[in-house]
Tab-separated table of C-alpha atoms in Angstrom:
chain	number	residue	atom	x	y	z
A	1	MET	CA	-17.313	-57.871	14.154
A	2	ARG	CA	-16.834	-54.331	12.928
A	3	LEU	CA	-15.117	-53.670	9.634
A	4	PRO	CA	-12.799	-50.674	9.344
A	5	THR	CA	-14.222	-47.854	7.282
A	6	PRO	CA	-12.378	-47.219	4.036
A	7	PRO	CA	-10.689	-43.844	3.695
A	8	ASN	CA	-12.825	-41.229	1.985
A	9	PRO	CA	-11.154	-40.362	-1.357
A	10	LEU	CA	-12.790	-36.945	-1.387
A	11	LYS	CA	-11.266	-35.954	1.928
A	12	ARG	CA	-7.859	-37.255	0.872
A	13	GLY	CA	-8.075	-35.300	-2.396
A	14	GLU	CA	-9.052	-32.156	-0.510
A	15	ALA	CA	-6.091	-32.563	1.803
A	16	GLN	CA	-3.737	-33.057	-1.127
A	17	SER	CA	-5.130	-30.072	-2.983
A	18	LEU	CA	-4.611	-27.838	0.066
A	19	THR	CA	-1.001	-28.909	0.672
A	20	TRP	CA	0.230	-26.942	-2.339
A	21	LEU	CA	-1.743	-23.885	-1.172
A	22	LYS	CA	0.230	-23.071	1.952
A	23	ALA	CA	-0.187	-19.544	3.260
A	24	MET	CA	3.035	-19.333	5.260
A	25	GLY	CA	6.539	-20.703	5.124
A	26	PRO	CA	8.992	-21.380	2.315
A	27	GLY	CA	7.373	-22.282	-1.005
A	28	SER	CA	4.021	-20.787	0.054
A	29	VAL	CA	1.706	-18.221	-1.467
A	30	SER	CA	3.390	-15.595	0.721
A	31	SER	CA	6.721	-16.424	-0.952
A	32	VAL	CA	5.228	-15.704	-4.368
A	33	LEU	CA	3.604	-12.547	-3.029
A	34	LYS	CA	6.955	-11.425	-1.619
A	35	VAL	CA	8.563	-11.684	-5.069
A	36	VAL	CA	5.718	-9.675	-6.641
A	37	LEU	CA	6.010	-7.014	-3.927
A	38	ASP	CA	9.790	-6.882	-4.372
A	39	VAL	CA	9.398	-6.177	-8.090
A	40	ALA	CA	6.681	-3.564	-7.459
A	41	TYR	CA	8.851	-1.921	-4.780
A	42	VAL	CA	11.810	-1.602	-7.143
A	43	LEU	CA	9.557	-0.136	-9.860
A	44	LEU	CA	8.048	2.386	-7.430
A	45	TRP	CA	11.522	3.266	-6.193
A	46	LEU	CA	12.632	3.964	-9.783
A	47	ILE	CA	9.513	6.006	-10.589
A	48	THR	CA	9.882	8.043	-7.390
A	49	GLY	CA	13.573	8.627	-8.090
A	50	ILE	CA	12.877	9.787	-11.647
A	51	LEU	CA	10.107	12.114	-10.439
A	52	LEU	CA	12.427	13.543	-7.781
A	53	LEU	CA	15.048	14.250	-10.452
A	54	LEU	CA	12.343	15.933	-12.557
A	55	VAL	CA	11.391	18.131	-9.597
A	56	ILE	CA	15.011	19.228	-9.282
A	57	ALA	CA	15.287	19.778	-13.049
A	58	ALA	CA	12.014	21.768	-13.074
A	59	ILE	CA	13.690	24.432	-10.954
A	60	PHE	CA	16.092	25.200	-13.813
A	61	ILE	CA	13.962	24.512	-16.942
A	62	PRO	CA	12.901	27.672	-18.802
A	63	LEU	CA	9.126	27.754	-19.270
A	64	ASP	CA	8.554	30.549	-21.757
A	65	ASN	CA	5.265	30.330	-23.681
A	66	VAL	CA	4.440	26.767	-22.625
A	67	ASN	CA	0.755	25.922	-22.114
A	68	ILE	CA	-1.016	22.858	-20.791
A	69	THR	CA	-4.570	21.748	-21.413
A	70	VAL	CA	-6.636	20.636	-18.441
A	71	SER	CA	-9.626	18.597	-19.531
A	72	GLY	CA	-12.607	17.249	-17.689
A	73	ASP	CA	-16.249	16.312	-18.224
A	74	ALA	CA	-17.224	19.914	-18.974
A	75	GLY	CA	-14.544	20.394	-21.633
A	76	GLY	CA	-11.012	21.715	-21.546
A	77	LYS	CA	-9.104	24.792	-20.539
A	78	GLN	CA	-5.676	25.939	-21.615
A	79	LEU	CA	-3.440	27.273	-18.851
A	80	PRO	CA	0.048	28.750	-18.968
A	81	LEU	CA	2.547	26.345	-17.442
A	82	THR	CA	4.195	28.237	-14.614
A	83	ARG	CA	7.082	27.018	-12.521
A	84	THR	CA	4.794	26.869	-9.485
A	85	LEU	CA	2.271	24.721	-11.330
A	86	LEU	CA	4.978	22.416	-12.663
A	87	LEU	CA	6.611	22.019	-9.238
A	88	PHE	CA	3.197	21.427	-7.638
A	89	GLY	CA	2.309	18.695	-10.143
A	90	LEU	CA	5.668	16.950	-10.013
A	91	GLY	CA	5.866	17.297	-6.223
A	92	ALA	CA	2.375	15.847	-5.787
A	93	ALA	CA	3.201	12.896	-8.061
A	94	THR	CA	6.493	12.300	-6.232
A	95	ALA	CA	4.742	12.343	-2.853
A	96	TYR	CA	2.026	9.989	-4.140
A	97	PHE	CA	4.430	7.363	-5.477
A	98	GLY	CA	6.775	7.846	-2.523
A	99	GLY	CA	3.920	7.201	-0.115
A	100	PHE	CA	3.029	3.956	-1.819
A	101	MET	CA	6.710	3.007	-1.875
A	102	LEU	CA	6.734	3.381	1.946
A	103	ILE	CA	3.586	1.248	2.189
A	104	LEU	CA	5.172	-1.477	0.043
A	105	ARG	CA	8.370	-1.372	2.114
A	106	SER	CA	6.434	-2.132	5.304
A	107	LEU	CA	4.253	-4.694	3.547
A	108	ARG	CA	7.326	-6.504	2.195
A	109	ARG	CA	8.696	-6.796	5.731
A	110	ILE	CA	5.394	-8.199	6.987
A	111	ILE	CA	5.281	-10.737	4.144
A	112	ARG	CA	8.875	-11.714	4.940
A	113	THR	CA	7.742	-12.753	8.434
A	114	LEU	CA	4.960	-14.796	6.828
A	115	THR	CA	7.438	-16.655	4.635
A	116	MET	CA	9.469	-17.412	7.777
A	117	GLY	CA	6.277	-18.747	9.393
A	118	ASP	CA	6.329	-16.190	12.235
A	119	PRO	CA	3.862	-13.343	11.521
A	120	PHE	CA	3.012	-12.337	15.102
A	121	GLN	CA	6.057	-10.224	15.780
A	122	PRO	CA	5.763	-6.894	17.638
A	123	ASP	CA	7.461	-5.147	14.682
A	124	ASN	CA	4.536	-6.115	12.440
A	125	VAL	CA	2.162	-4.136	14.667
A	126	ARG	CA	4.306	-1.029	14.128
A	127	ARG	CA	4.538	-1.744	10.398
A	128	LEU	CA	0.768	-2.089	10.032
A	129	ARG	CA	0.246	1.187	11.888
A	130	GLN	CA	2.759	2.866	9.566
A	131	ILE	CA	0.877	1.484	6.560
A	132	GLY	CA	-2.420	2.831	7.921
A	133	LEU	CA	-0.962	6.250	8.684
A	134	THR	CA	0.773	6.525	5.295
A	135	LEU	CA	-2.400	5.439	3.501
A	136	ALA	CA	-4.384	8.075	5.407
A	137	VAL	CA	-1.853	10.806	4.539
A	138	VAL	CA	-1.732	9.817	0.842
A	139	THR	CA	-5.537	9.676	0.631
A	140	GLY	CA	-5.924	13.033	2.359
A	141	GLY	CA	-3.202	14.558	0.194
A	142	VAL	CA	-4.853	13.393	-3.027
A	143	TRP	CA	-8.208	14.722	-1.838
A	144	VAL	CA	-6.761	18.137	-0.941
A	145	ALA	CA	-4.679	18.347	-4.149
A	146	GLN	CA	-7.663	17.516	-6.363
A	147	GLY	CA	-9.757	20.087	-4.533
A	148	PHE	CA	-7.026	22.701	-5.005
A	149	VAL	CA	-6.690	21.949	-8.706
A	150	ALA	CA	-10.471	21.999	-9.203
A	151	LYS	CA	-10.983	25.305	-7.372
A	152	ARG	CA	-7.826	27.268	-8.186
A	153	LEU	CA	-6.239	25.929	-11.340
A	154	ALA	CA	-9.128	24.621	-13.404
A	155	PRO	CA	-12.402	26.003	-12.022
A	156	GLY	CA	-15.399	24.778	-13.969
A	157	VAL	CA	-13.351	22.121	-15.772
A	158	MET	CA	-12.658	19.673	-12.959
A	159	ASP	CA	-14.958	18.867	-10.067
A	160	PRO	CA	-13.472	18.488	-6.571
A	161	GLN	CA	-13.885	15.126	-4.896
A	162	GLY	CA	-16.828	14.832	-2.551
A	163	LEU	CA	-16.729	13.417	0.937
A	164	GLY	CA	-18.525	10.299	-0.319
A	165	GLU	CA	-15.466	9.389	-2.383
A	166	LEU	CA	-13.444	9.177	0.825
A	167	LEU	CA	-15.569	6.388	2.323
A	168	THR	CA	-13.662	3.490	0.749
A	169	PRO	CA	-10.171	4.844	1.604
A	170	ILE	CA	-11.247	5.668	5.171
A	171	PHE	CA	-12.689	2.168	5.527
A	172	SER	CA	-9.394	0.716	4.220
A	173	VAL	CA	-7.374	2.740	6.730
A	174	LEU	CA	-9.614	1.565	9.586
A	175	ILE	CA	-9.232	-2.071	8.463
A	176	VAL	CA	-5.432	-1.719	8.541
A	177	PHE	CA	-5.547	-0.289	12.080
A	178	VAL	CA	-7.854	-3.124	13.194
A	179	LEU	CA	-5.420	-5.653	11.683
A	180	ALA	CA	-2.623	-3.971	13.634
A	181	GLU	CA	-4.567	-4.583	16.849
A	182	VAL	CA	-5.172	-8.216	15.851
A	183	PHE	CA	-1.426	-8.648	15.306
A	184	ARG	CA	-0.713	-6.906	18.642
A	185	GLU	CA	-3.011	-9.351	20.427
A	186	GLY	CA	-1.425	-12.287	18.573
A	187	ALA	CA	2.050	-11.099	19.592
A	188	ARG	CA	0.880	-10.753	23.207
A	189	LEU	CA	-0.584	-14.278	23.241
A	190	ARG	CA	2.572	-15.655	21.680
A	191	ARG	CA	4.718	-13.943	24.306
A	192	GLU	CA	2.515	-15.342	27.099
A	193	SER	CA	2.702	-18.859	25.677
A	194	GLU	CA	6.499	-18.625	25.465
A	195	LEU	CA	6.656	-17.573	29.106
A	196	THR	CA	4.472	-20.483	30.254
A	197	ILE	CA	6.567	-23.140	28.496
C-alpha cells in the first residue's frame, strides 16, 4: 500500500508568492510600470513644451552684455551669451527631451499591450525599432553637441567625449533592435498558430 505524498509547503508558498508578481495582464507589474511611464511622459511633455516656448522667446529677448560661465575640470571660462549660443543650447535641450518623450510614447504603447496580455503584436516590432532609432539619434546628437561645445565654444575647458563613451549607448541600441526581432518572430509564430487552429 502506497501512501500519498503530502504537499510540499515550500512549493505552495513559492507559488503563492509568485501569483502577486504577475508580469502581464491587469493588476500586474506592467500595470504599475504603465502608470509610472504615463507620469514621466506627461512631465517630459511639459518640459519639452516649456523649452520650445523658451526657444521661441529667445528669438526676441535682448542679450546686451550678458555673459555665461562654462566650467569644467580645468577651470572656467566666461563667454558672451549670443543669440546663436542661446538658441543652440535651448534647441539642443529641446531635442534631447523631445527625443526621450518619443521613446516613452512608444514604450507606453508597448507596455499597454503587456497589460492587455498580448505583447506579440506587429505594431510592437515597429515601436521597438522606433525606440532604437530615436535612441541612436539622441545619443549621436549629444555626442556631436558635446564635441562642438568642447572644440568651438569652450576649448580647453571641456573635453569632448571619446568613442569609448559611446560603447554603452551603442550596446543599448543594439539590444533594442534585437528585442524588435524577437518580437517580430513572436508575432510570426502567433500568426502561424492562429492560422493552424
